[in-house]
Coordinates of C-alpha atoms in Angstrom, one line a residue:
Chain A
M1 CA 14.2 14.4 -10.2
K2 CA 13.4 17.8 -8.8
G3 CA 11.6 16.2 -5.9
L4 CA 14.5 13.8 -5.2
L5 CA 16.9 16.7 -5.0
L6 CA 14.6 18.7 -2.8
K7 CA 14.2 15.8 -0.4
D8 CA 18.0 15.5 -0.1
L9 CA 18.3 19.2 0.4
Y10 CA 15.8 19.1 3.3
Q11 CA 17.7 16.3 4.9
L12 CA 21.0 18.0 4.3
W13 CA 19.8 21.1 5.9
K14 CA 18.4 19.2 8.9
Y15 CA 21.1 16.7 9.6
C16 CA 24.2 18.1 8.1
R17 CA 24.3 21.4 9.8
T18 CA 27.1 20.0 12.0
F19 CA 29.1 19.5 8.8
L20 CA 28.4 23.1 7.9
L21 CA 29.7 24.1 11.3
I22 CA 32.9 22.1 10.7
V23 CA 33.3 23.7 7.3
V24 CA 32.9 27.2 8.8
V25 CA 35.4 26.5 11.6
F26 CA 38.0 25.1 9.3
L27 CA 37.6 27.9 6.8
G28 CA 38.0 30.3 9.7
V29 CA 41.2 28.6 10.7
S30 CA 42.5 28.6 7.2
F31 CA 41.6 32.3 7.1
V32 CA 43.9 32.8 10.1
S33 CA 46.7 30.6 8.9
P34 CA 46.4 30.7 5.1
E35 CA 49.8 29.2 4.7
N36 CA 48.5 25.8 5.9
L37 CA 46.6 24.0 3.2
F38 CA 45.1 21.2 5.4
F39 CA 42.4 23.5 6.7
S40 CA 41.1 24.5 3.3
L41 CA 41.3 20.9 2.1
Y42 CA 39.5 19.2 5.0
P43 CA 36.1 20.8 4.3
A44 CA 36.3 19.6 0.7
M45 CA 37.1 16.1 1.9
I46 CA 34.3 15.7 4.4
C47 CA 31.7 17.3 2.1
G48 CA 32.6 14.6 -0.4
V49 CA 31.1 12.0 1.9
L50 CA 27.8 13.8 2.4
P51 CA 26.0 11.9 -0.4
M52 CA 26.9 8.7 1.4
T53 CA 25.6 10.0 4.6
L54 CA 22.3 10.8 2.9
L55 CA 22.2 7.3 1.4
S56 CA 22.5 5.7 4.9
Y57 CA 19.6 7.9 6.0
D58 CA 17.6 6.7 3.0
E59 CA 18.3 3.1 4.0
R60 CA 17.3 3.7 7.6
T61 CA 14.0 5.5 6.8
G62 CA 13.0 3.1 4.1
W63 CA 13.1 5.9 1.5
N64 CA 15.2 3.6 -0.8
Q65 CA 12.2 1.3 -0.9
Y66 CA 9.6 4.1 -1.1
S67 CA 11.4 5.8 -3.9
A68 CA 11.4 2.6 -5.9
A69 CA 7.6 2.5 -5.6
L70 CA 7.3 6.1 -6.7
P71 CA 7.6 7.2 -10.4
C72 CA 11.3 7.8 -10.1
S73 CA 13.6 5.7 -12.3
R74 CA 16.6 4.2 -10.8
V75 CA 18.7 6.3 -13.1
Q76 CA 17.1 9.4 -11.6
I77 CA 17.6 8.2 -8.0
V78 CA 21.3 7.6 -8.5
S79 CA 21.8 10.7 -10.6
A80 CA 20.2 12.9 -7.9
K81 CA 22.9 11.8 -5.5
Y82 CA 25.7 12.4 -7.9
L83 CA 24.3 15.8 -8.9
L84 CA 24.0 16.7 -5.3
G85 CA 27.6 15.7 -4.7
L86 CA 28.7 18.0 -7.5
M87 CA 26.6 20.8 -6.2
I88 CA 28.1 20.5 -2.8
E89 CA 31.7 20.4 -4.2
V90 CA 31.1 23.5 -6.3
V91 CA 29.8 25.4 -3.2
V92 CA 32.7 24.2 -1.1
L93 CA 35.2 25.1 -3.8
A94 CA 33.8 28.6 -4.2
V95 CA 33.7 29.3 -0.5
S96 CA 37.2 27.9 0.1
L97 CA 38.8 29.7 -2.8
T98 CA 37.1 33.0 -1.9
A99 CA 38.3 32.6 1.7
T100 CA 41.8 31.8 0.6
A101 CA 41.9 34.6 -1.9
V102 CA 40.7 37.1 0.7
A103 CA 43.1 35.8 3.4
S104 CA 46.2 35.7 1.3
G105 CA 45.4 39.1 -0.1
S106 CA 47.6 40.2 -2.9
S107 CA 50.1 37.4 -2.3
G108 CA 47.7 34.8 -3.7
A109 CA 48.5 34.7 -7.4
A110 CA 45.8 33.5 -9.8
G111 CA 47.9 30.5 -10.7
S112 CA 48.2 29.2 -7.1
L113 CA 44.5 29.7 -6.6
L114 CA 43.9 27.6 -9.7
T115 CA 46.2 24.9 -8.3
L116 CA 44.5 25.0 -5.0
G117 CA 41.1 24.7 -6.6
A118 CA 42.3 21.7 -8.6
I119 CA 43.5 20.0 -5.5
L120 CA 40.2 20.7 -3.7
W121 CA 38.2 19.4 -6.6
F122 CA 40.3 16.2 -6.8
V123 CA 40.1 15.5 -3.1
G124 CA 36.4 16.2 -3.0
L125 CA 35.4 14.0 -5.9
V126 CA 37.7 11.0 -5.4
T127 CA 36.1 9.8 -2.2
P128 CA 32.5 9.7 -3.5
S129 CA 33.7 8.2 -6.8
I130 CA 34.9 5.1 -5.0
L131 CA 32.4 5.0 -2.1
M132 CA 29.1 5.7 -3.9
P133 CA 29.0 2.5 -6.1
V134 CA 30.0 0.4 -3.1
V135 CA 27.3 1.9 -0.8
L136 CA 24.6 1.8 -3.5
W137 CA 25.4 -1.8 -4.3
L138 CA 26.1 -3.3 -0.9
G139 CA 24.2 -1.0 1.3
T140 CA 25.7 1.1 4.1
E141 CA 26.1 -1.8 6.4
K142 CA 28.5 -3.7 4.2
G143 CA 29.8 -0.6 2.6
R144 CA 30.9 0.6 6.0
I145 CA 34.1 -1.4 5.9
V146 CA 35.2 0.3 2.7
Y147 CA 34.0 3.5 4.1
M148 CA 36.2 3.2 7.2
F149 CA 39.2 2.3 5.0
M150 CA 38.5 5.4 2.9
I151 CA 38.3 7.6 6.0
A152 CA 41.7 6.3 7.1
L153 CA 43.1 7.0 3.7
I154 CA 41.7 10.5 3.7
A155 CA 43.1 11.2 7.2
G156 CA 46.5 9.9 6.1
A157 CA 46.5 12.0 2.9
G158 CA 45.3 14.9 4.9
A159 CA 48.2 14.5 7.4
A160 CA 50.7 14.2 4.5
V161 CA 49.3 17.3 2.9
M162 CA 49.4 19.2 6.2
R163 CA 53.1 18.4 6.6
T164 CA 54.4 19.0 3.2
K165 CA 52.1 21.4 1.3
T166 CA 51.5 25.0 2.0
L167 CA 50.2 27.7 -0.2
E168 CA 53.7 29.0 -0.7
S169 CA 55.0 25.7 -1.7
I170 CA 52.5 25.2 -4.5
Q171 CA 53.0 28.7 -5.7
S172 CA 56.2 27.8 -7.5
V173 CA 54.8 24.7 -9.1
S174 CA 53.1 24.7 -12.4
S175 CA 49.4 24.3 -12.1
V176 CA 49.1 22.1 -15.2
P177 CA 49.6 18.7 -13.6
F178 CA 47.1 19.6 -10.9
A179 CA 44.6 20.7 -13.5
A180 CA 45.1 17.3 -15.2
M181 CA 44.5 15.6 -11.8
A182 CA 41.2 17.5 -11.4
L183 CA 40.1 16.7 -14.9
G184 CA 41.0 13.0 -14.2
A185 CA 38.9 13.1 -11.0
T186 CA 36.0 14.5 -12.9
V187 CA 36.2 11.7 -15.5
V188 CA 36.5 9.1 -12.7
Y189 CA 33.4 10.7 -11.0
G190 CA 31.5 10.3 -14.3
L191 CA 32.5 6.7 -14.7
S192 CA 31.6 6.0 -11.1
W193 CA 28.2 7.6 -11.9
L194 CA 27.6 5.2 -14.8
L195 CA 28.8 2.2 -12.8
S196 CA 26.4 3.2 -9.9
I197 CA 23.5 3.3 -12.3
R198 CA 24.3 -0.1 -13.6
L199 CA 24.6 -1.5 -10.1
Y200 CA 21.5 0.1 -8.8
Q201 CA 19.4 -1.1 -11.7
K202 CA 20.2 -4.6 -10.7
K203 CA 19.3 -4.0 -7.1
E204 CA 16.3 -5.7 -5.4
F205 CA 14.5 -4.4 -2.4
Chain B
M1 CA -14.0 -4.2 -16.8
N2 CA -10.3 -4.6 -17.5
N3 CA -8.1 -6.3 -14.9
A4 CA -6.1 -4.0 -12.8
I5 CA -3.8 -6.8 -11.7
E6 CA -3.0 -10.0 -13.5
I7 CA -0.5 -12.4 -12.0
K8 CA 0.4 -15.6 -13.8
G9 CA 2.6 -18.4 -12.3
L10 CA 4.6 -15.8 -10.4
T11 CA 7.5 -17.2 -8.3
K12 CA 10.3 -15.7 -6.3
T13 CA 12.7 -17.8 -4.2
Y14 CA 14.8 -16.7 -1.3
P15 CA 16.8 -19.0 0.9
G16 CA 14.2 -20.7 3.1
F17 CA 11.2 -19.2 1.4
Q18 CA 9.4 -19.6 -1.9
L19 CA 6.6 -17.5 -3.1
G20 CA 4.2 -19.0 -5.5
P21 CA 3.5 -20.0 -8.1
V22 CA 0.8 -17.3 -7.6
D23 CA -2.0 -16.8 -10.1
L24 CA -4.3 -14.0 -9.2
T25 CA -6.5 -11.5 -11.0
L26 CA -8.1 -8.4 -9.7
P27 CA -10.7 -6.8 -11.9
G28 CA -10.7 -3.0 -12.1
G29 CA -13.0 -1.1 -9.8
C30 CA -12.8 -3.7 -7.0
I31 CA -11.1 -4.0 -3.6
M32 CA -9.1 -7.1 -2.8
G33 CA -8.0 -8.1 0.7
L34 CA -4.8 -10.1 0.5
V35 CA -4.7 -11.9 3.8
G36 CA -1.8 -13.8 5.3
E37 CA 0.4 -14.2 8.3
N38 CA 3.6 -12.2 8.7
G39 CA 6.1 -13.7 6.3
A40 CA 3.4 -15.3 4.1
G41 CA 4.7 -13.4 1.1
K42 CA 2.3 -10.5 0.9
S43 CA 5.1 -7.8 0.8
T44 CA 7.0 -9.9 -1.7
T45 CA 4.0 -10.1 -3.9
I46 CA 3.4 -6.3 -3.8
K47 CA 7.1 -5.6 -4.4
L48 CA 7.0 -7.8 -7.5
L49 CA 4.0 -5.8 -8.7
L50 CA 6.0 -2.7 -8.2
G51 CA 9.0 -4.0 -10.0
M52 CA 11.1 -3.6 -6.9
L53 CA 11.9 -7.3 -7.1
R54 CA 12.6 -9.4 -10.2
P55 CA 10.5 -12.6 -10.4
D56 CA 12.2 -15.9 -10.9
G57 CA 9.3 -17.2 -13.0
G58 CA 5.9 -16.1 -14.3
N59 CA 4.8 -12.6 -14.8
A60 CA 2.7 -9.8 -13.5
L61 CA 0.7 -7.1 -15.2
V62 CA -0.2 -4.0 -13.4
L63 CA -2.8 -1.8 -15.2
G64 CA -2.0 -3.9 -18.2
Q65 CA 1.8 -3.2 -18.1
D66 CA 4.8 -5.2 -17.0
P67 CA 6.2 -3.3 -14.0
L68 CA 9.8 -4.2 -14.9
R69 CA 9.6 -3.1 -18.5
S70 CA 7.4 -0.1 -18.2
G71 CA 9.3 1.2 -15.2
A72 CA 8.6 4.6 -13.7
P73 CA 5.7 5.8 -16.0
V74 CA 3.3 3.1 -14.8
R75 CA 4.0 4.1 -11.2
E76 CA 2.5 7.5 -11.9
D77 CA -0.9 5.7 -11.8
L78 CA -0.2 3.7 -8.6
G79 CA -0.7 4.9 -5.0
V80 CA 1.6 2.9 -2.8
V81 CA 1.7 2.8 1.0
L82 CA 4.4 0.5 2.3
D83 CA 4.6 -0.9 5.8
E84 CA 7.1 1.7 6.8
V85 CA 5.9 4.5 4.6
G86 CA 9.5 5.6 4.0
L87 CA 9.4 9.3 4.2
P88 CA 12.5 11.1 5.5
T89 CA 12.1 11.7 9.3
C90 CA 12.7 15.4 9.1
V91 CA 10.0 16.5 6.6
T92 CA 6.7 18.1 7.5
V93 CA 3.3 17.8 5.7
R94 CA 4.1 20.9 3.6
Q95 CA 7.6 19.8 2.7
T96 CA 6.4 16.3 1.7
G97 CA 3.9 18.0 -0.6
K98 CA 6.7 20.0 -2.2
I99 CA 8.9 16.9 -2.7
M100 CA 6.0 14.9 -4.2
A101 CA 5.1 17.8 -6.5
G102 CA 8.6 17.4 -7.9
I103 CA 8.1 13.6 -8.3
F104 CA 4.6 13.1 -9.6
R105 CA 3.6 14.6 -13.0
H106 CA 0.0 15.0 -11.9
W107 CA 0.4 16.1 -8.3
E108 CA -2.8 17.5 -6.9
Q109 CA -1.7 20.0 -4.2
E110 CA -5.3 20.9 -3.2
T111 CA -6.3 17.3 -2.8
Y112 CA -3.3 16.7 -0.7
D113 CA -3.9 19.8 1.5
A114 CA -7.6 18.8 1.9
L115 CA -6.7 15.3 2.9
A116 CA -4.1 16.4 5.4
R117 CA -6.7 18.6 7.0
R118 CA -9.5 16.0 6.9
L119 CA -7.2 13.4 8.5
A120 CA -6.0 15.9 11.0
I121 CA -2.3 15.2 10.4
P122 CA -0.2 17.5 12.6
A123 CA 1.0 20.2 10.3
D124 CA 4.3 21.2 12.0
K125 CA 5.5 17.9 13.3
P126 CA 8.4 16.3 11.4
F127 CA 7.5 12.9 10.0
G128 CA 9.8 11.0 12.4
D129 CA 8.0 12.3 15.4
M130 CA 4.6 11.3 14.3
S131 CA 2.6 8.4 15.6
R132 CA 2.2 5.3 13.5
G133 CA -1.3 6.3 12.7
N134 CA -0.3 9.7 11.4
K135 CA 2.6 8.3 9.4
M136 CA 0.2 5.9 7.7
K137 CA -2.1 8.9 7.0
M138 CA 0.7 10.7 5.4
G139 CA 1.4 7.8 3.2
I140 CA -2.2 7.5 2.3
A141 CA -2.6 11.2 1.6
V142 CA 0.3 11.1 -0.8
A143 CA -1.0 8.0 -2.5
L144 CA -4.4 9.6 -3.0
S145 CA -3.1 12.9 -4.3
H146 CA -1.7 12.2 -7.8
G147 CA -4.6 10.7 -9.7
A148 CA -3.7 7.1 -9.0
R149 CA -6.0 4.4 -10.4
L150 CA -4.6 1.5 -8.4
L151 CA -3.8 1.6 -4.7
L152 CA -1.4 -0.9 -3.2
L153 CA -1.5 -0.9 0.5
D154 CA 1.0 -3.1 2.3
E155 CA 0.0 -3.6 5.9
A156 CA -1.2 0.0 5.8
T157 CA -3.9 -0.5 8.4
S158 CA -2.2 -2.8 10.9
G159 CA -1.3 -1.2 14.2
L160 CA -3.7 1.6 13.7
D161 CA -6.4 2.4 16.3
P162 CA -10.0 1.7 15.3
V163 CA -10.8 5.3 14.7
V164 CA -8.0 5.7 12.1
R165 CA -8.9 2.4 10.5
D166 CA -12.4 3.8 10.1
D167 CA -11.0 6.9 8.4
V168 CA -9.0 4.8 6.1
T169 CA -12.1 2.7 5.3
D170 CA -13.9 5.8 4.3
L171 CA -11.1 7.0 2.1
L172 CA -10.9 3.7 0.3
L173 CA -14.6 3.7 -0.3
D174 CA -14.4 7.3 -1.6
F175 CA -11.6 6.2 -3.9
T176 CA -13.5 3.3 -5.4
R177 CA -16.5 5.5 -6.1
Q178 CA -14.8 6.0 -9.4
E179 CA -15.4 3.0 -11.6
D180 CA -11.8 2.4 -12.7
H181 CA -10.3 2.7 -9.2
T182 CA -8.9 -0.4 -7.7
V183 CA -7.5 -1.3 -4.3
L184 CA -5.2 -4.1 -3.2
L185 CA -5.0 -4.2 0.5
S186 CA -2.6 -6.6 2.3
S187 CA -2.9 -7.4 5.9
H188 CA -2.5 -10.1 8.5
I189 CA -5.9 -9.2 9.8
V190 CA -8.9 -8.0 7.8
S191 CA -11.7 -7.8 10.4
D192 CA -13.1 -4.3 9.9
M193 CA -11.9 -4.1 6.3
E194 CA -13.7 -7.3 5.4
K195 CA -16.9 -5.6 4.7
I196 CA -15.5 -3.4 2.0
C197 CA -13.6 -6.1 0.2
D198 CA -15.0 -7.5 -3.1
Y199 CA -12.4 -10.2 -3.3
I200 CA -10.4 -12.1 -0.7
A201 CA -7.1 -13.9 -1.3
F202 CA -5.3 -16.0 1.3
L203 CA -1.5 -16.4 1.2
H204 CA 0.1 -18.9 3.5
K205 CA 3.8 -19.8 3.5
G206 CA 4.1 -18.4 0.0
K207 CA 1.2 -20.3 -1.5
L208 CA -2.0 -18.8 -2.6
M209 CA -4.6 -20.9 -0.8
L210 CA -7.7 -19.1 -2.0
N211 CA -8.8 -16.3 -4.3
E212 CA -12.6 -15.8 -4.4
E213 CA -15.3 -13.2 -4.5
K214 CA -16.0 -12.5 -0.9
D215 CA -19.8 -13.0 -1.0
R216 CA -19.3 -16.3 -2.7
L217 CA -16.9 -17.4 0.0
L218 CA -19.3 -16.5 2.7
D219 CA -22.1 -18.3 0.9
E220 CA -20.0 -21.3 0.4
Y221 CA -18.7 -21.8 3.9
G222 CA -20.3 -21.8 7.3
I223 CA -19.7 -22.9 10.8
L224 CA -21.5 -26.0 12.0
R225 CA -21.9 -26.6 15.7
C226 CA -23.1 -30.1 16.5
T227 CA -22.1 -33.3 18.2
A228 CA -19.1 -35.2 17.1
E229 CA -21.3 -38.0 15.7
E230 CA -23.3 -35.6 13.6
L231 CA -20.2 -34.2 12.2
D232 CA -18.8 -37.6 11.4
A233 CA -21.8 -38.2 9.2
I234 CA -20.9 -35.3 6.9
A235 CA -18.6 -36.1 4.0
P236 CA -15.0 -35.5 5.2
E237 CA -14.1 -33.5 2.1
A238 CA -16.7 -31.0 2.9
V239 CA -15.2 -30.4 6.3
L240 CA -12.5 -27.8 6.1
H241 CA -11.4 -27.9 9.7
R242 CA -12.9 -29.3 12.9
K243 CA -12.4 -28.7 16.5
D244 CA -13.7 -31.3 18.9
G245 CA -14.5 -30.1 22.4
H246 CA -16.0 -31.6 25.5
W247 CA -19.6 -30.6 24.8
G248 CA -19.7 -30.8 21.0
A249 CA -17.8 -30.2 17.8
E250 CA -17.3 -27.1 15.7
A251 CA -16.3 -27.2 12.1
I252 CA -16.0 -25.0 9.0
V253 CA -18.0 -26.8 6.3
R254 CA -19.1 -26.4 2.8
R255 CA -22.7 -25.5 3.2
E256 CA -23.9 -27.6 0.2
A257 CA -22.6 -30.8 1.8
V258 CA -24.6 -30.3 5.0
P259 CA -28.0 -32.0 5.0
A260 CA -31.0 -29.7 5.0
G261 CA -32.3 -28.9 8.4
V262 CA -28.9 -28.8 10.1
P263 CA -28.3 -25.2 11.0
V264 CA -25.1 -23.7 9.6
G265 CA -24.0 -20.4 11.0
P266 CA -22.2 -17.6 9.2
V267 CA -18.4 -17.6 9.2
S268 CA -16.2 -14.5 9.1
I269 CA -13.2 -14.2 6.8
E270 CA -10.9 -14.2 9.8
E271 CA -12.3 -17.5 11.2
L272 CA -12.1 -19.0 7.8
F273 CA -8.5 -18.0 7.4
I274 CA -7.5 -19.2 10.9
H275 CA -9.1 -22.6 10.2
M276 CA -7.4 -22.9 6.8
V277 CA -4.0 -22.1 8.2
K278 CA -4.4 -24.5 11.1
E279 CA -5.5 -27.3 8.9
D280 CA -2.3 -26.8 6.9
R281 CA -0.1 -27.3 10.0
Chain C
M1 CA -35.5 4.7 1.0
H2 CA -34.1 3.2 4.1
I3 CA -31.6 0.4 4.4
F4 CA -30.3 -0.9 7.7
I5 CA -27.4 -3.4 7.6
D6 CA -27.2 -5.7 10.6
N7 CA -23.8 -7.3 10.8
K8 CA -24.8 -9.7 13.5
S9 CA -27.9 -11.1 11.9
G10 CA -26.0 -13.8 10.0
A11 CA -28.0 -13.1 6.9
P12 CA -25.8 -12.2 3.9
I13 CA -25.5 -8.5 3.4
Y14 CA -26.7 -8.6 -0.2
D15 CA -29.7 -10.5 1.0
Q16 CA -30.5 -7.8 3.6
I17 CA -30.3 -5.1 1.0
Y18 CA -32.3 -7.1 -1.5
N19 CA -35.0 -7.8 1.0
Q20 CA -35.3 -4.3 2.3
I21 CA -35.5 -2.7 -1.1
K22 CA -38.0 -5.4 -2.3
T23 CA -40.2 -4.8 0.7
Q24 CA -40.2 -1.1 0.1
I25 CA -41.1 -1.6 -3.6
I26 CA -43.9 -4.0 -2.9
G27 CA -45.2 -1.9 0.0
G28 CA -45.4 1.1 -2.3
D29 CA -42.8 3.1 -0.4
L30 CA -40.7 3.2 -3.5
P31 CA -43.0 4.3 -6.4
A32 CA -42.5 3.1 -10.0
D33 CA -39.7 4.9 -12.0
E34 CA -38.1 6.3 -8.9
M35 CA -34.3 6.3 -9.3
L36 CA -32.3 4.1 -6.9
P37 CA -28.9 5.3 -5.7
S38 CA -25.9 4.2 -7.8
I39 CA -24.3 1.0 -6.9
R40 CA -21.0 2.5 -6.0
G41 CA -22.7 5.3 -4.1
L42 CA -24.8 3.0 -2.1
A43 CA -21.8 0.8 -1.4
K44 CA -19.9 3.7 -0.1
D45 CA -22.8 5.0 2.1
L46 CA -23.4 1.6 3.6
R47 CA -19.6 1.0 3.9
I48 CA -19.8 -2.3 2.1
S49 CA -18.3 -3.9 -1.0
F50 CA -19.2 -2.9 -4.5
I51 CA -19.9 -6.5 -5.6
T52 CA -22.2 -7.1 -2.6
T53 CA -24.3 -4.1 -3.6
K54 CA -24.2 -5.1 -7.2
R55 CA -25.4 -8.5 -6.4
A56 CA -28.5 -7.2 -4.5
Y57 CA -29.3 -5.0 -7.5
D58 CA -28.8 -7.9 -9.9
E59 CA -31.2 -10.0 -8.0
L60 CA -33.8 -7.3 -7.9
E61 CA -33.4 -6.8 -11.6
S62 CA -33.7 -10.5 -12.4
E63 CA -37.0 -10.5 -10.6
G64 CA -38.2 -7.6 -12.6
L65 CA -38.5 -5.3 -9.6
I66 CA -36.1 -2.8 -11.0
Y67 CA -34.7 -1.9 -14.4
T68 CA -31.5 -0.4 -15.6
I69 CA -31.0 2.3 -18.1
P70 CA -27.3 2.1 -19.2
G71 CA -25.5 5.3 -18.4
K72 CA -28.3 6.6 -16.2
G73 CA -28.9 4.2 -13.4
C74 CA -31.4 1.8 -11.8
F75 CA -35.1 2.6 -11.5
V76 CA -38.1 1.0 -9.7
A77 CA -40.1 -1.1 -12.2
E78 CA -43.9 -0.9 -12.6
K79 CA -45.4 -3.2 -10.0
N80 CA -46.3 -6.5 -11.5
T81 CA -49.4 -7.7 -9.6
Q82 CA -49.4 -11.1 -11.2
L83 CA -45.9 -11.7 -10.2
L84 CA -46.6 -10.6 -6.6
R85 CA -49.6 -12.9 -6.4
E86 CA -47.5 -15.8 -7.5
E87 CA -44.8 -15.0 -5.1
N88 CA -47.3 -14.7 -2.2
L89 CA -48.9 -18.0 -3.1
K90 CA -45.6 -19.6 -3.0
K91 CA -45.0 -18.2 0.5
I92 CA -48.4 -19.4 1.7
E93 CA -47.6 -22.9 0.4
E94 CA -44.4 -22.9 2.3
H95 CA -46.0 -21.8 5.5
L96 CA -48.9 -24.3 5.0
D97 CA -46.3 -27.1 4.8
Q98 CA -45.0 -26.1 8.2
I99 CA -48.5 -25.7 9.7
V100 CA -49.6 -29.1 8.5
H101 CA -46.4 -30.6 9.9
L102 CA -46.8 -29.0 13.3
A103 CA -50.5 -29.9 13.4
T104 CA -49.9 -33.6 12.8
M105 CA -47.2 -33.5 15.5
C106 CA -49.7 -32.4 18.1
H107 CA -52.6 -34.4 16.7
L108 CA -54.8 -31.5 15.7
T109 CA -57.9 -32.6 13.8
R110 CA -58.8 -31.2 10.4
E111 CA -61.8 -29.4 11.9
E112 CA -59.8 -27.8 14.7
L113 CA -57.2 -26.6 12.2
L114 CA -59.8 -25.2 9.8
S115 CA -61.6 -23.4 12.6
M116 CA -58.3 -21.8 13.6
V117 CA -57.8 -20.6 10.1
E118 CA -61.3 -19.2 10.0
F119 CA -60.8 -17.5 13.3
G120 CA -57.6 -16.0 12.1
M121 CA -59.1 -14.6 9.0
E122 CA -62.1 -13.1 10.9
E123 CA -59.6 -11.4 13.3
Y124 CA -57.6 -10.0 10.4
Q125 CA -60.7 -8.5 8.7

């Protein structure tokens, strides 16, 4: 398991530095205009698809076959990707919230930060929850159609968020329903994890 | 000696291709060459042994265990080199060692380092930029660095230059110095590996045509070069494959069926295989 | 001990090993009780299969030229002169068969053949 995560981290560092750049740029923008939520949400969304990007690399390099021949169980292989997804989300969340907190200064109440965090968490986990089982089961080639659909959905949602939601507008709202949303997303992520394990165990190479 | 591999009635069907039923045993401590054309079913057989595929019928035992049921633990004892190796393109020798140290319970870092040096694998090049030869060497270095007892090499030597093939031969012989170390080597061509193989198995269109001790095979068959009339005089069931030319005939024959005094020349595994496959067409 | 494998000779490899070790034992190059290399070790050094090497050793052992101590290895056996004599007689008979065959083919008389043998033996001594 440790080896699997390490391998993903090496690849992440090598190929996903562009993602990192995007995250930094967007956070920078959100720093300048903290009232616009889209710029803090976008990094969370694109980081949610990183595990899928790694899966497509695995397919291309033949790692998915090789790992099946190594003493890694399929549970471990799937779990490594889900854990990595969680780790990425935690990092993005921490960075985004810190940036927002710093940018908004004293105006950012703890409640609104919690709400923002819940939204970020939700947005970051929903995409991989749906995509991971599809990609693990059908492969990136066939999973791509679903992938495209999800990207469109994310873009749409992003646009909607950009138009309606600002940090001020969520300040007045209770953070309870958002926390519930985040909790729900976590449960869905867990269920997706279990489903992926089931699907991957049936897979043949 | 216990059998390292035991396959009984193994079948796997794909649209347009059926493997088996394959029956095959490989005693521990021996090297087997699994020979077959591309698409003959060599990779499918090896994947079934690794539990990467589910058989439609029959079963396989690897080191005495069912690969599907025993799962990951039995693979600790297997060294596997697949056709594509399958390492991420960005990792170096050192990084690969770190990854594998996190995967294998009995990872031997010193063995790995020594092998990488001995095989002269470029230390700083990412895997994706390496030549096919060096990629294979990486796969082999990993396979030999975690105390494996059975090596499964799928086309690991094809496309390598003669010098690298020679290195690989040495490594395999080093490996089987230990009595319980076994190698299954699949290839569409054995040639220089032929000498080190104890057993030879032929796969053709998913069927196992032959599985014999190599020396017995070479004892049993020979090449007969004579006139067409002389060849006609030999019992047809003893003639494996004949080729009639302008100036005489050539045939792979069972030596015992040839009358004494008629000189029968030695046959190579490759010639034998080609003749068997052609006869099947 | 020397062993040379000739891949092009056509003779089976185990036969080549068997013959060369045998010649060296009979010729006295390998003294009695000398330890032979391990089968796996020799196979590696000669870059040949384990079973091929084992077969050569098995044949040497079945002829009483070497003996095995389990767990220790293979050793050169005490030379059995009676056995050697019998073996050489067998070879002489085989060669004689051919000589007689060839002699009849070119109409050599018995006297001519015998004188050739005598001449040959004088030369040798």
